[in-house]
Amino acid sequence: MRKYTPAEIEPKWQQKWEQQTIYQTDESPDKPKFYALEMFPYPSGEGLHMGHVRNYSMGDVIARFKKMNGFRVLHPMGADAFGLPAENAAIQRGVSPQTWTLNNMKRIREEQAQLGLSYDWDRYVGTCEPDYYQFTQWLFLHFYETGLAYRKKAAVNWCPECATVLANEQVEDGLCWRCESEVEKKELEQWFLRITDYAQRLLDDLDRMPEWPEKVKAMQRNWIGRSEGAQITFTLPELENEPVSVFTTRPDTLYGVTYIVLAPEHPLVPRLIQGKPGEEKIKEFIKQVTNESELARTGADVEKIGYETGAFAEHPLTGEKIPVWVANYVLMDYGTGAVMGVPAHDERDFQFAQKYHLPIKQVIRPKDQEEETLESAYVEDGVMIHSGSFDGLDNRKAISAIVSRLDELKKGKKTVSYRLRDWLFSRQRYWGCPIPIVYCDSCGVVPVPKEELPVRLPEDVVFDGKSNPLTTSETFVHTLCPSCGGKARRETDTMDTFIDSSWYFLRYTDRHNKELPFSPDQADKWMAVDSYIGGIEHAVLHLLYSRFVTKVLYDAGMVKVEEPFRLYFPLGMVLKDGSKMSKSKGNVVSPGEIISKYGADTARLFILFAAPPEGELDWTESGVEGSYRFLNRVWRMLEKNRDVFSNRLDPDLQDASAKELNRILHQTIKKVTEDIGGRFHFNTAISAVMELVNAVYAYPKEADKGMLAEAIEKAILLLAPAVPHITEEMWHSIGYTDSIHLQPWPQYDESALIQDEIELAVQINGKVRDKVVVSAQADRQAVEDQVMQLERIQSMLAGKSLRKVIVVPGKLVNIVAK
Ligand code: ANZ
Ligand code: ZN
């Protein structure tokens, strides 16, 4: 008997697969396509962790399964290679970001290869490589040409520790997402992408994505944050009736306005306070507030602070004079940066009015109650009061009535606001994609022509942890204007690295295109991605940005699909002893360790088997050992039955054991096919194969040998996607010469699933005393008759009186006797 030796088998097959290029993408036009994608890794210095292994193992099973099921499959891999850690390594250890990153990429590729993953390495993409980022720049130019990229001075989130600008989404609870220092605000000229132009489409198309988890769609909807309401225009008599618009979701409360609040950054504020007694105090307040993060200003438990400007605005319907305030809680970049204060019907306004002794004017009362003094804001629906001709109306109806009145008077209109902001796109960093723009004294902002791409990252830079290293490269900064040939300066901001991963799935479809990011024809052959697996931490940003970029390319006629990912599957986390595996907790099990001890197949099998794919997976050594034992059992299943392959017969299915094994086999094929093909239930698929293996072990020596060979061979095929090496070795050892991974998937036969005989336990007074094999079609009476014929039962019942016989179909017979 040969022993199972993964350390020999695995590298051997990995090499052969590579030589025989069996994972090269099949482009046969006559097969249906399947695009299997897993999120590509960031090439950190730590290499792969178990979360990666879980992600890739799942994706690999799907890709192999689809291939065996007759699909042409695209299953690529790459590295999301730009990012801050490379730059930090340069600062701390003097190693260049290029070298550091390329080394890590190499190491990760080796680790992926050791797992036996079926990638088409020929399509490998590293986003930091010039032949990739050249097209990220191409994409930027497209954004620029279509007006989707623009520059604007903006109060940006500034991390003093990282010395860089952060996007809103990189600020978590007021802290930098990377280094956790307190984030400040700073005014800088920045590049933005106009994702807000796509807000409504990004929202609407979520309704057409049945294969995305509801939870993820809800997170995206929430992020986009659509609010229906109205813009209402007040006027400022002291500034020659200059208009000031507020955004409100409650136009029905317009008669209850007792003050107006402008954001401290609102452009009208300086003119309103000029020469007023409070001017200096307010200026100081503004300075302080603009330095604070959004959360520090608007958090639920943050104190609302306001100042009276001394100016008044005129109410659009009543003409009343309303005092104008500035306050920390009003944000400049939502709605219009100005709000109408309605303390009677908004909790926040109520607190503000109480604090500053502003009048509270109720304009809606409960349907079945008279108006009375409010203890807190009345936020429910009700009947309109103190609202001129709108009195008596249901407040919901008053919303549209008031908006139409304002519309007629040209003092307001219905609008929609989104929480989503334009994508703050530039970073003052080195290790990212250079923005292909130059600044010329005579021509201004000039895009680099597409033929001159890539704008390469220079290597003559200083990494001292201060400022942006790109600004230290003389050769990079000083250039000539592509338009007039005069002296010009290059943009030294690089792109947010989220852009790199927002189109890589398109590059895979046409990896070697030298003219374009990809050709529309090639993209059309593969898009959309049919299954995308990756962590839930990317549910909002990466997926939203990818959806946005795909829509932009759709509008440009580059792709035919509006959504990049037909199905998104967030996998569960890998835990150890109940908490997330992490270096700081010291509970990390490295994939390399497991592979050298048990082999990649054991690691893959354990990970696929130990939990449902969406659930958390608790790593246990005993579980890993169990998987290893199972693979040994699979191995021996063949070793001890070698004779049935040396002289192979067809199944003749004459004896009952053969029929039963055949039934179990077909039932297993059905279950595995449905579990993998449906909701990726690899764990239940594997336990079904375990039962089949048990049935093979229990199969009588003297029974039909042809059936035994059939069952063993099919069991190996069913396991092939999960454990590719051991199954390949076994496959070849029974005499096949081409790869198991190129074989068609086993099919099941409905008629073989019908069970003709079943075994029932026979109990007397609840204790099992015997068993009986009956026809699956037998009725209760027939079963009872057969049981009463059993010798053992007859003798045990001798001298007793029979009370009752209970038949539980398919399970047992219980005889009650005294
Ligand atoms: C008057 C009013 C009366 C309001 C009332 C609410 C209740 P959502 O639903 O999140 O869109 N608002 C508008 N722009 C703002 C800004 N830039 N900063 C802070 N608050 C702002 O919230 C919309 C409501 O938030 C708007 O409706 C406005 O207050 C406030 F009984 O207007 B409301
Ligand atoms: Zn010029």
mmCIF file of C-alpha atoms and ligand atoms in Angstrom, residues 225-230 232 246-254 257 261-263 297-298 327-349 363-364 377-379 417-419 421, ligand 1:
data_model
loop_
_atom_site.group_PDB
_atom_site.id
_atom_site.type_symbol
_atom_site.label_atom_id
_atom_site.label_comp_id
_atom_site.label_asym_id
_atom_site.label_seq_id
_atom_site.Cartn_x
_atom_site.Cartn_y
_atom_site.Cartn_z
ATOM 1 C CA GLY A 225 -28.157 58.575 1.664
ATOM 2 C CA ARG A 226 -30.906 59.934 -0.543
ATOM 3 C CA SER A 227 -33.242 62.514 1.023
ATOM 4 C CA GLU A 228 -36.242 63.996 -0.709
ATOM 5 C CA GLY A 229 -37.089 67.505 0.245
ATOM 6 C CA ALA A 230 -37.060 71.080 -0.964
ATOM 7 C CA ILE A 232 -36.469 77.106 0.078
ATOM 8 C CA VAL A 246 -31.985 76.103 2.884
ATOM 9 C CA PHE A 247 -32.495 72.398 2.317
ATOM 10 C CA THR A 248 -35.288 70.792 4.276
ATOM 11 C CA THR A 249 -37.069 67.484 4.270
ATOM 12 C CA ARG A 250 -39.983 69.142 6.053
ATOM 13 C CA PRO A 251 -41.371 72.037 3.982
ATOM 14 C CA ASP A 252 -44.622 71.531 5.917
ATOM 15 C CA THR A 253 -42.944 73.153 8.931
ATOM 16 C CA LEU A 254 -42.101 76.366 7.056
ATOM 17 C CA VAL A 257 -39.279 78.653 11.396
ATOM 18 C CA VAL A 261 -28.595 78.662 10.664
ATOM 19 C CA LEU A 262 -25.694 78.892 8.264
ATOM 20 C CA ALA A 263 -22.692 76.587 8.277
ATOM 21 C CA ARG A 297 -19.390 68.661 14.996
ATOM 22 C CA THR A 298 -22.465 66.582 14.459
ATOM 23 C CA ALA A 327 -23.639 76.937 14.336
ATOM 24 C CA ASN A 328 -21.268 73.994 14.440
ATOM 25 C CA TYR A 329 -23.869 71.353 13.581
ATOM 26 C CA VAL A 330 -24.660 72.681 10.111
ATOM 27 C CA LEU A 331 -22.335 71.226 7.499
ATOM 28 C CA MET A 332 -21.319 73.120 4.407
ATOM 29 C CA ASP A 333 -21.241 70.133 2.103
ATOM 30 C CA TYR A 334 -24.716 68.759 2.698
ATOM 31 C CA GLY A 335 -27.807 70.230 1.089
ATOM 32 C CA THR A 336 -27.131 73.961 0.733
ATOM 33 C CA GLY A 337 -25.059 74.497 3.859
ATOM 34 C CA ALA A 338 -27.962 76.351 5.443
ATOM 35 C CA VAL A 339 -30.985 75.184 7.409
ATOM 36 C CA MET A 340 -34.215 76.610 8.687
ATOM 37 C CA GLY A 341 -34.621 76.098 12.412
ATOM 38 C CA VAL A 342 -37.972 74.636 13.430
ATOM 39 C CA PRO A 343 -37.651 73.921 17.139
ATOM 40 C CA ALA A 344 -41.242 72.782 17.570
ATOM 41 C CA HIS A 345 -40.769 69.848 15.224
ATOM 42 C CA ASP A 346 -37.127 68.887 15.265
ATOM 43 C CA GLU A 347 -35.367 67.549 18.339
ATOM 44 C CA ARG A 348 -32.021 69.121 17.577
ATOM 45 C CA ASP A 349 -33.601 72.506 16.880
ATOM 46 C CA VAL A 363 -47.362 74.449 13.382
ATOM 47 C CA ILE A 364 -48.540 70.852 13.500
ATOM 48 C CA ALA A 377 -40.243 68.493 19.695
ATOM 49 C CA TYR A 378 -43.399 67.090 18.131
ATOM 50 C CA VAL A 379 -42.050 64.999 15.283
ATOM 51 C CA SER A 417 -30.016 65.631 -1.496
ATOM 52 C CA TYR A 418 -27.529 62.832 -1.151
ATOM 53 C CA ARG A 419 -25.167 62.133 1.709
ATOM 54 C CA ARG A 421 -19.970 63.350 -1.592
HETATM 55 C C1 ANZ B 1 -36.305 71.936 8.695
HETATM 56 C C2 ANZ B 1 -36.762 70.779 9.467
HETATM 57 C C3 ANZ B 1 -37.886 70.692 10.253
HETATM 58 C C4 ANZ B 1 -35.924 69.702 9.295
HETATM 59 C C5 ANZ B 1 -38.145 69.490 10.862
HETATM 60 C C6 ANZ B 1 -36.130 68.488 9.888
HETATM 61 C C7 ANZ B 1 -37.261 68.414 10.696
HETATM 62 P P1 ANZ B 1 -31.768 64.247 6.173
HETATM 63 O O1 ANZ B 1 -33.039 63.487 6.418
HETATM 64 O O2 ANZ B 1 -30.586 63.610 6.775
HETATM 65 O O3 ANZ B 1 -31.587 64.605 4.733
HETATM 66 N N1 ANZ B 1 -30.189 69.851 7.358
HETATM 67 C C8 ANZ B 1 -30.227 70.191 6.069
HETATM 68 N N2 ANZ B 1 -29.007 70.535 5.607
HETATM 69 C C9 ANZ B 1 -28.179 70.398 6.662
HETATM 70 C C10 ANZ B 1 -26.785 70.610 6.833
HETATM 71 N N3 ANZ B 1 -26.022 71.041 5.814
HETATM 72 N N4 ANZ B 1 -26.233 70.362 8.042
HETATM 73 C C11 ANZ B 1 -27.006 69.946 9.064
HETATM 74 N N5 ANZ B 1 -28.332 69.745 8.959
HETATM 75 C C12 ANZ B 1 -28.919 69.958 7.779
HETATM 76 O O4 ANZ B 1 -31.897 65.621 6.983
HETATM 77 C C13 ANZ B 1 -32.440 66.752 6.391
HETATM 78 C C14 ANZ B 1 -32.711 67.755 7.481
HETATM 79 O O5 ANZ B 1 -31.453 68.049 8.139
HETATM 80 C C15 ANZ B 1 -33.230 69.032 6.928
HETATM 81 O O6 ANZ B 1 -34.624 69.185 7.196
HETATM 82 C C16 ANZ B 1 -32.589 70.087 7.825
HETATM 83 O O7 ANZ B 1 -33.478 70.223 8.900
HETATM 84 C C17 ANZ B 1 -31.297 69.445 8.245
HETATM 85 F F1 ANZ B 1 -39.208 69.388 11.619
HETATM 86 O O8 ANZ B 1 -35.268 71.403 7.846
HETATM 87 B B1 ANZ B 1 -34.813 70.062 8.341
#
